[in-house]
Short mmCIF file of C-alpha atoms in Angstrom, two decimals:
data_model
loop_
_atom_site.label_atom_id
_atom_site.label_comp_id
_atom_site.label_asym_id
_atom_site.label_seq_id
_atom_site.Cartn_x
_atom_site.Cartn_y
_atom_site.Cartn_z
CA UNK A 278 0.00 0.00 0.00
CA UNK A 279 1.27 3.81 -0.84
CA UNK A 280 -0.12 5.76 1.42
CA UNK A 281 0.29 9.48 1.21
CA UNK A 282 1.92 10.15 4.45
CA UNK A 283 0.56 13.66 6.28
CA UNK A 284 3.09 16.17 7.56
CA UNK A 285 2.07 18.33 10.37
CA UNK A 286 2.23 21.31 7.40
CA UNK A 287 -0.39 19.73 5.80
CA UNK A 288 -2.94 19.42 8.57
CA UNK A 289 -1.94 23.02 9.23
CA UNK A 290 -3.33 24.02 6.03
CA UNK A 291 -6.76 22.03 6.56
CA UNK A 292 -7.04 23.84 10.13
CA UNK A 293 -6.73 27.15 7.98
CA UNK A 294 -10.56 26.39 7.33
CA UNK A 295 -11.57 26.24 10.80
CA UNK A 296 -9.96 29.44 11.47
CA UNK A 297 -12.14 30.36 8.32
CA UNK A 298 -15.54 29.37 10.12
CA UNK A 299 -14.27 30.88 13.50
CA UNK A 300 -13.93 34.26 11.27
CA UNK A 301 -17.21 33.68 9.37
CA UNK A 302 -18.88 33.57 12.95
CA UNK A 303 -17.33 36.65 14.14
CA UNK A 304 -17.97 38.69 11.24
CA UNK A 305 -21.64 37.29 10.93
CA UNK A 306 -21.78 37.73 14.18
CA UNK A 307 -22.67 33.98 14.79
CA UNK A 308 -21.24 33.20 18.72
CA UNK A 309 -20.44 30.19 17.33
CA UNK A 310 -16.61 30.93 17.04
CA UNK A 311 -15.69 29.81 20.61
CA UNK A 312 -17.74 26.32 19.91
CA UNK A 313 -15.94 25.74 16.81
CA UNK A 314 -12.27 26.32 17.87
CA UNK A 315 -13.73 24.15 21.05
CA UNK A 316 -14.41 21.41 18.79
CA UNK A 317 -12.04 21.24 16.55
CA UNK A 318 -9.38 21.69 19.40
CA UNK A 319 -11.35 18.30 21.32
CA UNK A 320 -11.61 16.76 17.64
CA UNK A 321 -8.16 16.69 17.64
CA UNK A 322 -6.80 16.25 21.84
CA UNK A 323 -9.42 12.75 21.39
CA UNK A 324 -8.24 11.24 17.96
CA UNK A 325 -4.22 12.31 18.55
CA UNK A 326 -5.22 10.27 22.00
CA UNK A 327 -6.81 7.23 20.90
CA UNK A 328 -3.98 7.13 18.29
CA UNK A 329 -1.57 6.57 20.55
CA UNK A 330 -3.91 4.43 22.68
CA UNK A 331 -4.14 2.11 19.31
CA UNK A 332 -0.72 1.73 18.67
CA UNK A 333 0.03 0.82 21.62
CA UNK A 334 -2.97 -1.99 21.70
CA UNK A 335 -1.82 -3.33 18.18
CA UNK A 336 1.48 -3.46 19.05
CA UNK A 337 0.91 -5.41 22.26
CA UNK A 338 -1.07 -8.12 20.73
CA UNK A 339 -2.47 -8.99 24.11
CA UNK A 340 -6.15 -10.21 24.58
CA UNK A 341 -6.85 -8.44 27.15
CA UNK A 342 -5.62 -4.79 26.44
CA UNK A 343 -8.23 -5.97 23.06
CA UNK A 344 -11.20 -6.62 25.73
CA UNK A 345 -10.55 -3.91 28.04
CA UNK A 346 -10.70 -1.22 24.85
CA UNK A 347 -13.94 -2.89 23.30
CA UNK A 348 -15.48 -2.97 26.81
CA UNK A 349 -15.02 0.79 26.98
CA UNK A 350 -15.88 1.71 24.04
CA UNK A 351 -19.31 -0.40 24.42
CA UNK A 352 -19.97 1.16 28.01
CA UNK A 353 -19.95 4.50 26.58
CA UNK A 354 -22.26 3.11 23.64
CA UNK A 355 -24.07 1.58 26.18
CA UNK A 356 -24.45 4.79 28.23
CA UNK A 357 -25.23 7.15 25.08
CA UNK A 358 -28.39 5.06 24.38
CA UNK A 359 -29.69 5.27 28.30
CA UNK A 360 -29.59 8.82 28.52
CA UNK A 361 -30.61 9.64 25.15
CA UNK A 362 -34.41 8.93 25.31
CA UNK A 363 -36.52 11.75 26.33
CA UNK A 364 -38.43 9.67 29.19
CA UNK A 365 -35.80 7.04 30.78
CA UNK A 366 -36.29 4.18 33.42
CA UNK A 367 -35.84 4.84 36.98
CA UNK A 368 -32.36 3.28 38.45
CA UNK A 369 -30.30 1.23 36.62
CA UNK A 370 -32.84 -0.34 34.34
CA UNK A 371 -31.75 1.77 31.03
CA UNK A 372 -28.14 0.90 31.54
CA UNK A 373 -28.61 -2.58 32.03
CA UNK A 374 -30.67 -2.65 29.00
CA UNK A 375 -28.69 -1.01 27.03
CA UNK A 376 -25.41 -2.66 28.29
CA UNK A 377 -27.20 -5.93 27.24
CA UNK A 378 -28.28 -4.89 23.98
CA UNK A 379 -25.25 -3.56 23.25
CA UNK A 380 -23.12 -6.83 24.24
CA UNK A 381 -25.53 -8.95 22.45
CA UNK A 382 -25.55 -6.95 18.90
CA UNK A 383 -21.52 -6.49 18.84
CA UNK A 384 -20.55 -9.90 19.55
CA UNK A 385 -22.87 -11.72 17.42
CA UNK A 386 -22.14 -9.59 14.47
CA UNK A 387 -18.43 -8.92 14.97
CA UNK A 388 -18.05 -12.57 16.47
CA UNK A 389 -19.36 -13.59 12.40
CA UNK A 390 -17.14 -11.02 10.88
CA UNK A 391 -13.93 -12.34 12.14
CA UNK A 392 -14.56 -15.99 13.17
CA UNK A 393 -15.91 -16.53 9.12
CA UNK A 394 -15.32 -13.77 6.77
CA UNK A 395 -11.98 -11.57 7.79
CA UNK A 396 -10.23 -14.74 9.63
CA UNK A 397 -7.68 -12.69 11.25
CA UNK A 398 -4.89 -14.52 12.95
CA UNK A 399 -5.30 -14.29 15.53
CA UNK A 400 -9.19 -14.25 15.62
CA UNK A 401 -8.52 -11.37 18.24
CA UNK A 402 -6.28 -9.19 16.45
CA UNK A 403 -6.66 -5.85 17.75
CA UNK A 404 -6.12 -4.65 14.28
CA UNK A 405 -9.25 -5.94 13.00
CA UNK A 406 -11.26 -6.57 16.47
CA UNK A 407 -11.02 -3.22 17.80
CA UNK A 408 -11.34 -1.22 14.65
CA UNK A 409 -14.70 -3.95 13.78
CA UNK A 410 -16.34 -2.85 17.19
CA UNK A 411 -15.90 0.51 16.41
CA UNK A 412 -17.46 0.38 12.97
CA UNK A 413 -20.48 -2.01 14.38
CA UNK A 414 -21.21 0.48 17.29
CA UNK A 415 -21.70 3.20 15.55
CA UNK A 416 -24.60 1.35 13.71
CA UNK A 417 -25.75 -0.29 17.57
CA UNK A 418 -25.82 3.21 19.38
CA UNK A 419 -27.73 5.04 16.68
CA UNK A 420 -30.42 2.14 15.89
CA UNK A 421 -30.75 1.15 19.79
CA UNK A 422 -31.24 5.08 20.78
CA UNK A 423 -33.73 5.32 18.15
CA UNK A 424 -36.13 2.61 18.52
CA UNK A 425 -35.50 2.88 22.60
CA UNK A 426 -36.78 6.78 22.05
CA UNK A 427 -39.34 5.62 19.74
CA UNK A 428 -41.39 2.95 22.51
CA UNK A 429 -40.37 4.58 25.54
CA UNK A 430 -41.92 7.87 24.03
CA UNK A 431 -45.05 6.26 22.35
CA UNK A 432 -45.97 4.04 25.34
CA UNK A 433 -46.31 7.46 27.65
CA UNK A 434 -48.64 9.47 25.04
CA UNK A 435 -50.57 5.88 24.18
CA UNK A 436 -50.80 4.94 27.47
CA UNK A 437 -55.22 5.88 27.16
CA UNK A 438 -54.79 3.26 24.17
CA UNK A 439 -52.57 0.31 25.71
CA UNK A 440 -54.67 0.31 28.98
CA UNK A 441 -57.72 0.07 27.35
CA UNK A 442 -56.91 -2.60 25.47
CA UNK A 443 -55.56 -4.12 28.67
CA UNK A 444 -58.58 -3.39 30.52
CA UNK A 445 -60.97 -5.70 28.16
CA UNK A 446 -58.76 -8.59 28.58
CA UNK A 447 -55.83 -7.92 25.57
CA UNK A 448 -52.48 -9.27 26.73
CA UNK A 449 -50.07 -6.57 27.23
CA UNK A 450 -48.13 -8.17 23.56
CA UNK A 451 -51.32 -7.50 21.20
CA UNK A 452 -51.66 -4.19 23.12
CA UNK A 453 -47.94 -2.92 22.52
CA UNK A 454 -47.76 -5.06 19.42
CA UNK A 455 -47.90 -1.74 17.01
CA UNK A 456 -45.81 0.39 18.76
CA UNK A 457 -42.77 -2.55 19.25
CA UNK A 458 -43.21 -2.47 15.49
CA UNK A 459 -42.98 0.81 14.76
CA UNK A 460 -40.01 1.09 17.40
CA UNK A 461 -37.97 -1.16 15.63
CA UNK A 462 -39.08 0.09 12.37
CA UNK A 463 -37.25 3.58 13.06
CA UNK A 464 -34.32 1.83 14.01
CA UNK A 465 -33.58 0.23 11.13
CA UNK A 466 -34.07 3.71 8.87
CA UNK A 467 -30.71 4.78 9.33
CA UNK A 468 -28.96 1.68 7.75
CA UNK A 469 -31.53 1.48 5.38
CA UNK A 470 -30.74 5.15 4.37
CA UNK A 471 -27.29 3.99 4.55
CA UNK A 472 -27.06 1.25 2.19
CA UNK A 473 -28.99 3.26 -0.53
CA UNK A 474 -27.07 6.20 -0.50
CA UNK A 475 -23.85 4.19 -0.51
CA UNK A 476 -22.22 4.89 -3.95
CA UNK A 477 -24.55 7.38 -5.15
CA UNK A 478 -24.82 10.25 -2.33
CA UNK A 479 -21.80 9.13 -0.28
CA UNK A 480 -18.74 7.26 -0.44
CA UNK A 481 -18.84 5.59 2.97
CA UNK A 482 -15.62 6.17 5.04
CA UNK A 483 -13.99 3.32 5.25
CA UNK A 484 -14.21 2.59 1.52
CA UNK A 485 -13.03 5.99 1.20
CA UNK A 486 -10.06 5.31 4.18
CA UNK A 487 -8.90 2.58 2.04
CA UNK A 488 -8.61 4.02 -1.49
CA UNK A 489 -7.36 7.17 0.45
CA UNK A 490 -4.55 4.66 1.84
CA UNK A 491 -3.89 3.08 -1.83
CA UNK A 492 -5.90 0.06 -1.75
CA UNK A 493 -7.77 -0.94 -4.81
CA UNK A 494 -11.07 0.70 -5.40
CA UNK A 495 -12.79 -3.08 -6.00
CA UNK A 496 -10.90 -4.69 -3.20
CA UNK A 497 -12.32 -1.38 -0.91
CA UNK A 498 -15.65 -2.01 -2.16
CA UNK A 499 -15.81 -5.90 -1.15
CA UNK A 500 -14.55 -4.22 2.20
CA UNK A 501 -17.57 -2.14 2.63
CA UNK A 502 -19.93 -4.09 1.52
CA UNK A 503 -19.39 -6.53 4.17
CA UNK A 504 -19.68 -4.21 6.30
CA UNK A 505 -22.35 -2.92 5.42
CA UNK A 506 -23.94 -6.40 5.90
CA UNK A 507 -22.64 -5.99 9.42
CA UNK A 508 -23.66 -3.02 10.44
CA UNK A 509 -27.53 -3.93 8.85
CA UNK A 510 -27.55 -7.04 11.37
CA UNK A 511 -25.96 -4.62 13.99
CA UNK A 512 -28.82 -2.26 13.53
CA UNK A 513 -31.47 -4.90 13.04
CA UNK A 514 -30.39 -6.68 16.81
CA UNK A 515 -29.96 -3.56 18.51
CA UNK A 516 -33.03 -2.27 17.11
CA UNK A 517 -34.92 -5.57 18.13
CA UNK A 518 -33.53 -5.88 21.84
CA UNK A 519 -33.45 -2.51 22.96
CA UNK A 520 -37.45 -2.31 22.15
CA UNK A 521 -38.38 -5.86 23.38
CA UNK A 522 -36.20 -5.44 26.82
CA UNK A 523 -37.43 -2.18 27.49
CA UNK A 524 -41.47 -3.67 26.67
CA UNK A 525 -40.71 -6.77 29.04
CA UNK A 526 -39.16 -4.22 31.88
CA UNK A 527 -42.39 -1.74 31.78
CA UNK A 528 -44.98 -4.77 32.25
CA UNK A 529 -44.75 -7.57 35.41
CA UNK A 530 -46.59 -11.16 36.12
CA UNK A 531 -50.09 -10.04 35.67
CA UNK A 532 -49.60 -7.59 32.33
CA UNK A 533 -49.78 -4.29 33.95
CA UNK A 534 -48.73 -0.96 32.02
CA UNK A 535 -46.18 -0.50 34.56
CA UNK A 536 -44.77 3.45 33.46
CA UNK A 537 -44.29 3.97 37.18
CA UNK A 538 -40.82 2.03 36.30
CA UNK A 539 -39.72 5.71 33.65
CA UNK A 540 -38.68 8.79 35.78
CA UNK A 541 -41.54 11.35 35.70
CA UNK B 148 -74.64 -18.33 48.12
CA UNK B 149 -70.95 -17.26 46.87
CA UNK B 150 -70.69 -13.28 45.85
CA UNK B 151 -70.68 -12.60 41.99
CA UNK B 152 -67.69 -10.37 43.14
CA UNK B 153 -65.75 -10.61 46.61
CA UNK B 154 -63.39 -7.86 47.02
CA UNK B 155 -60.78 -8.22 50.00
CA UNK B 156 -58.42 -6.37 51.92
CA UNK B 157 -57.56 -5.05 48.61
CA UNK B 158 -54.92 -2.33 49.27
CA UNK B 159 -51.89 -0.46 47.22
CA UNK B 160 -49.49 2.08 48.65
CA UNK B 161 -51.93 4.61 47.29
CA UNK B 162 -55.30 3.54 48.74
CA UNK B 163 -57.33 0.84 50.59
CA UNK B 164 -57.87 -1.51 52.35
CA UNK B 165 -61.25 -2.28 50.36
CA UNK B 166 -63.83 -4.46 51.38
CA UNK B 167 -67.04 -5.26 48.47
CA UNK B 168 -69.32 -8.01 48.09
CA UNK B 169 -72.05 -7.79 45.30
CA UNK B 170 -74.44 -10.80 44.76
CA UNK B 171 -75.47 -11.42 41.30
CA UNK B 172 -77.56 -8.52 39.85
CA UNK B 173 -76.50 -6.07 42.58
CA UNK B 174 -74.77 -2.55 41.68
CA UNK B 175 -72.36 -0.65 44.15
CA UNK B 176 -72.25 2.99 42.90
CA UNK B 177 -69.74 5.08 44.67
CA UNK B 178 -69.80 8.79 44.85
CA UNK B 179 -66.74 11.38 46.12
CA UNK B 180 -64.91 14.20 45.81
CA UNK B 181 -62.32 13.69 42.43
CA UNK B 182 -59.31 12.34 43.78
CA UNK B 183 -60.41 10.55 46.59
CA UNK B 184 -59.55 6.93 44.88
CA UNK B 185 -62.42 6.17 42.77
CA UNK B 186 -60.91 5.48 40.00
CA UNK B 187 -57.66 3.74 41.53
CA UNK B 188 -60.69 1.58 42.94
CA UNK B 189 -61.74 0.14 40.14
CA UNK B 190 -58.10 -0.57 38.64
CA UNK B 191 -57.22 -2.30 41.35
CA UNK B 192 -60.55 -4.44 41.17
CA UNK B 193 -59.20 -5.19 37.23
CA UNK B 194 -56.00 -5.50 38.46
CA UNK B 195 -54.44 -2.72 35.95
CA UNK B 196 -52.21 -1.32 39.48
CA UNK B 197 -49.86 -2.92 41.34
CA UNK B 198 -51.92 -4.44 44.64
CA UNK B 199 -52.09 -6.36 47.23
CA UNK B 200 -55.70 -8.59 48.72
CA UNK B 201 -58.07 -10.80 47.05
CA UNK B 202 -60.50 -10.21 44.54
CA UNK B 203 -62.72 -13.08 43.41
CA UNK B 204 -65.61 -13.79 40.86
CA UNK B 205 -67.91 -16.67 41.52
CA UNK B 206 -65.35 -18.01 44.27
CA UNK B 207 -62.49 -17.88 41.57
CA UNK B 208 -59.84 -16.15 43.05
CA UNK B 209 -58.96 -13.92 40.23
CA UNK B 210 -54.95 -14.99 41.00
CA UNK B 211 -56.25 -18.59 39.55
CA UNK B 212 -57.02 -16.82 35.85
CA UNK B 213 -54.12 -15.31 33.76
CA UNK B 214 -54.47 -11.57 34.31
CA UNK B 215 -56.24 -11.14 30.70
CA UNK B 216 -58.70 -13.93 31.59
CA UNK B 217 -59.18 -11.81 34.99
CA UNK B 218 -60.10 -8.43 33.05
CA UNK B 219 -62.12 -10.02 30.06
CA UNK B 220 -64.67 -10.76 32.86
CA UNK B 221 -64.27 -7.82 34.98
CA UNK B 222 -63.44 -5.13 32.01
CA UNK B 223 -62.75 -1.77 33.43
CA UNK B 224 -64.21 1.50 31.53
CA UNK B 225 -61.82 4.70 31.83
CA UNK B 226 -63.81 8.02 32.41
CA UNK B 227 -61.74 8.92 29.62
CA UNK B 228 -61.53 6.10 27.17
CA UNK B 229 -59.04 4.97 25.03
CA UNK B 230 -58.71 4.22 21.54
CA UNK B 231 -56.00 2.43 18.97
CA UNK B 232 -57.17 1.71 15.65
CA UNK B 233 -58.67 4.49 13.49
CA UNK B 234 -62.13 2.69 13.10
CA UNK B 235 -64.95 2.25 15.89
CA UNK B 236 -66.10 -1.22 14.36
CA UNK B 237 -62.01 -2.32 14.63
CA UNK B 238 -61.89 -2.16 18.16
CA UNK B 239 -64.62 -5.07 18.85
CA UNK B 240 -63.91 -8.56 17.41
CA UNK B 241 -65.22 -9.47 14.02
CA UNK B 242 -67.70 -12.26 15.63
CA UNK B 243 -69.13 -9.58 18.49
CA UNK B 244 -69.67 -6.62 15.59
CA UNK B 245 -73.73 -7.43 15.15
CA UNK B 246 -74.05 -7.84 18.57
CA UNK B 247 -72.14 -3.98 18.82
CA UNK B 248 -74.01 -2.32 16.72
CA UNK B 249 -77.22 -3.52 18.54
CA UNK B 250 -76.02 -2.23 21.29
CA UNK B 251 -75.04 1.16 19.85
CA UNK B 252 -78.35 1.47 18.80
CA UNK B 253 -79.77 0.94 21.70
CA UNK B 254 -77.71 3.39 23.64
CA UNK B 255 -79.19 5.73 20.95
CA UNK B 256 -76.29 5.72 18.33
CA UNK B 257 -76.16 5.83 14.79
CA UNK B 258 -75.46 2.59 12.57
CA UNK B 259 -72.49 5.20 10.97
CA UNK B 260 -71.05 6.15 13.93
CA UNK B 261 -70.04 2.44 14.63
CA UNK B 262 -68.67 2.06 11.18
CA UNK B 263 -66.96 5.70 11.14
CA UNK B 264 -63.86 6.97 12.07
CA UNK B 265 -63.08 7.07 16.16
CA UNK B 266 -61.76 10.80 15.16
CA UNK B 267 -65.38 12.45 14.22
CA UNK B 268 -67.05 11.54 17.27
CA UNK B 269 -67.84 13.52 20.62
CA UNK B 270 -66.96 12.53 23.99
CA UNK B 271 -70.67 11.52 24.70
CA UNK B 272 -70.75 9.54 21.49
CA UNK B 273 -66.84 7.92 22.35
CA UNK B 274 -67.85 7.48 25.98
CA UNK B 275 -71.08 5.14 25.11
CA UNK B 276 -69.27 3.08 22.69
CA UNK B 277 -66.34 2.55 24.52
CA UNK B 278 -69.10 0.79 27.12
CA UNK B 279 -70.35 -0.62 23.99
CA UNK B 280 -66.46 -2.37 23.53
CA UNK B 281 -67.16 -3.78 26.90
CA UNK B 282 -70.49 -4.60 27.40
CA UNK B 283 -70.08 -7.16 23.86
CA UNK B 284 -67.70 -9.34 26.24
CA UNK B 285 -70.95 -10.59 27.73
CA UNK B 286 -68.74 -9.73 30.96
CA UNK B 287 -70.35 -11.48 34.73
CA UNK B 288 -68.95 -7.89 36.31
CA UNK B 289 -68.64 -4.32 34.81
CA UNK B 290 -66.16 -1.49 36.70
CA UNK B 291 -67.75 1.79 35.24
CA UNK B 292 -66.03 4.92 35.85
CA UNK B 293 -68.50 8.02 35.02
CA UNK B 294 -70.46 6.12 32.34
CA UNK B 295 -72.87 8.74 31.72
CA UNK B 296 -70.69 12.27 32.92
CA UNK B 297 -70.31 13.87 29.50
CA UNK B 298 -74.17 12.85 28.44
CA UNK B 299 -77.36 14.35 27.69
CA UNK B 300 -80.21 13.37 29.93
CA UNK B 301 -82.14 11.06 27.10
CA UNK B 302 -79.02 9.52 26.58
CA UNK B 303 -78.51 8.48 30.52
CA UNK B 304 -81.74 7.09 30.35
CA UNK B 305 -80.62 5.32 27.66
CA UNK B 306 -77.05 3.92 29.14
CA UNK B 307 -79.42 3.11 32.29
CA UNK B 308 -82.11 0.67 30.78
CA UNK B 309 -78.97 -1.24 29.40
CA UNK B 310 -77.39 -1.70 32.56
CA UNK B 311 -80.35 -2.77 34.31
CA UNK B 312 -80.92 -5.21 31.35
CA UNK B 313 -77.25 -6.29 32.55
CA UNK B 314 -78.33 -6.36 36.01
CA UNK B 315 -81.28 -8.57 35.87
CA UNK B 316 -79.34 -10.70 33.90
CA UNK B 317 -77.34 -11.34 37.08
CA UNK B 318 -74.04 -8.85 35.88
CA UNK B 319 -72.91 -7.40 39.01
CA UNK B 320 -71.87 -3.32 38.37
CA UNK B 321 -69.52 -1.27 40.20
CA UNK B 322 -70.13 2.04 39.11
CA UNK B 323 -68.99 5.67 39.85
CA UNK B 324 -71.17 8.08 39.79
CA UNK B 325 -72.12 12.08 41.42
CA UNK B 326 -75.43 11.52 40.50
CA UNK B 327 -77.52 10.13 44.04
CA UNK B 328 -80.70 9.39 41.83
CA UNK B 329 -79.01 7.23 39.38
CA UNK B 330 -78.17 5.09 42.04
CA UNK B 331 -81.83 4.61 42.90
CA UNK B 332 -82.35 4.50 39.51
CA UNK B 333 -80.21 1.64 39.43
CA UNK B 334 -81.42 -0.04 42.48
CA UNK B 335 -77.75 0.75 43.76
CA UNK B 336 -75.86 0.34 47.23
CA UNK B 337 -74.64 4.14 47.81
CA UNK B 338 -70.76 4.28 48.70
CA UNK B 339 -68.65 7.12 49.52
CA UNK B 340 -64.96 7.51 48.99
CA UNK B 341 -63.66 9.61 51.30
CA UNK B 342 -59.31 10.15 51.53
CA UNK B 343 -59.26 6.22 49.56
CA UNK B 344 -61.29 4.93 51.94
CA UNK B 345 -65.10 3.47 51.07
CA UNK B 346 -67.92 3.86 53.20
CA UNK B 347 -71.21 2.50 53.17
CA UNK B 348 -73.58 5.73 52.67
CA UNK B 349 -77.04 5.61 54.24
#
């Protein structure tokens, strides 16, 4: 591969147009100068950072300093989708549910990714493994945080509905049967967006990554689409779990609407 | 003779204990300031709150039945009902529609009303055919929050010669209402709730 290395020059020259949007928002008068510099400043602090951190993973080849990444980066996944939702459970009933999810969605689709398609050796190859969770999580925290929003929302304003159902004898599955459906429904728009865009509206990152870094546009292409694949199942089980564990945690053992269990 | 429906030492965090025992064909209707637990009466009864006691129906405990078995006999009617398909006619079961739109005539409602759209009706016209959606269970007990609040006077009448159909029939009816004479009407037991406590009025 012939990648183009960047000289600290060069990236000099790109944060020219940052300065140019700081400027734009003083003359226009914006006050959004300080939050760009901010962000630009963090962009940079938190990727120079896990850089390093990466490096230094990859170039200790050690199982665990591969686990003990991928379990931070899925707690903080994890924790996004809890506190994203507009009404939340009380306690530690989001976080658990969203840990779960979370766990459940990465491994299965990673776990296929690298124990059948990529075959890294070894199967745990921080190179692939880490950079795989990434990629997948991305895909978990924005399906999960949608279709969690999307029940934990509708059950509060359809609560009239789901009770009377429940009060003429429904089971508390035919009454919430729509809205887990239209839960995981939104979920899945994202990757669904994704996929058709792909090629036409966007060149997906890592596709572009890899041509960027000299690697054959067709061989790039395989590499995304797999992914893609991956991230689809991703969204589809994150989607799926976050909606059915949070329906199973706001009913008990006699089918109660139990939104007494979401913080007011 | 076992009570229709035996309520006992049923109690929540939030109200009780209760204490009810209606025979077949008797009606409790209980009166009270708004917020005194009327309402959180009657979902405990249907079990729709977390609580604690006994409730029975014919001597079946109701913790021998599934919960959904427990309310199809004991269906609980919201002050302010509920709704979830656009419809009227979608919210009853295919097999029980005749029998609803009987019934919605006889509470003095149009056949196109019960074909119609839930969204063009008033609260008067929503109120009788959500008791409509529960009196087509053929249920042994009704829990009726403010069946007739939001109605005209013809239309009580109306909503009161089907429940005392129901009645004789050998239905037993808990019922809320601020309206003394509809409880003679009725041929009803008078209760109070006072701070979610019932009394025995009279």
């Amino acid at each position: 591969m012939t990648a183009i290395s960047l000289s600290p020059a060069d990236l000099a020259i790109g944060a020219s147009l940052v300065a140019f949007d700081a400027l734009l928002s003083v003359l226009l008068r914006l006050a959004l100068h300080r939050q760009v510099l901010w962000a630009a400043g963090r962009m940079v602090v938190q990727l120079v950072a896990v850089g390093y951190i990466l490096r230094a993973v990859f170039a200790l080849r050690h199982p665990a300093a591969t686990l003990l990444v991928v379990l931070v980066m899925s707690a903080i996944a994890a924790h996004e989708i809890a506190a994203r939702p507009e009404r939340r459970f009380k306690g530690w009933t989001g976080l658990g549910l969203s840990a779960g999810g979370v766990a459940i969605a990465t491994v299965v689709t990673v776990g296929l990714a690298l124990l059948t398609a990529i075959r890294p050796h070894p199967w745990y190859d921080p190179r692939y493994a880490i950079t795989l969770v990434g990629i997948v999580l991305g895909s978990v925290l924005n399906a999960g945080s949608l279709s969690l929003d999307t029940l934990l929302g509708g059950i509060t304003r359809e609560r009239g509905a789901i009770e009377a159902q429940l009060a003429l004898g429904a089971s508390f599955h035919q009454a919430t049967a729509r809205l887990l459906r239209e839960a995981i429904r939104r979920g899945l728009m994202p990757i669904i967006n994704q996929m058709s865009a792909a090629g036409l509206i966007t060149l997906p990152g890592i596709m572009t990554g890899q041509i960027l870094a000299g690697l054959d546009p067709l061989e790039a292409v395989k590499y995304q689409i797999l992914l893609m694949f991956l991230l689809a199942g991703a969204s589809g089980l994150s989607a799926l779990l976050m909606a059915y564990g949070a329906l199973r945690r706001l009913t008990d053992e006699r089918q109660r609407l139990r939104l007494d269990r979401l913080r007011e | 003779m076992t009570a229709r429906l035996a309520v006992e030492n049923l109690k929540s965090p939030l109200a009780g204990p209760f204490e009810l025992e209606l025979a077949p064909g008797e009606c409790a209707a209980i009166s009270g300031p708004s917020g005194a637990g009327k309402s959180l009466f009657l979902r405990m009864i249907a079990d729709l709150d977390p609580n604690t006691g006994e409730a029975a129906l014919d001597g079946t405990p109701r913790a021998a039945m599934a919960a959904p078995a427990w309310r199809r006999k004991a269906p609980y009617v919201a002050a302010e009902s509920g709704w979830w398909r656009d419809a009227v006619a979608e919210h009853v079961e295919a097999s029980a529609r005749e029998a609803g739109r009987d019934l919605a005539a006889q509470l003095g409602l149009a056949r196109e009303l019960f074909e119609g759209p839930v969204q063009r009706l008033s609260t008067g016209e929503r109120q009788r055919l959500a008791l409509v959606r529960a009196l087509v269970l053929e249920p042994p007990v009704l829990l009726l929050d403010e069946p007739t609040a939001p109605l005209d006077p013809d239309s009580i009448a109306k909503v009161e010669a089907v429940l005392a159909a129901r009645l004789k029939a050998g239905a037993a009816v808990v019922l809320v209402s601020h309206d003394p004479q509809q409880a003679r009407r009725l041929g009803a037991r008078p209760y109070e709730m006072r701070e979610r406590r019932l009394r025995p009025l009279g």
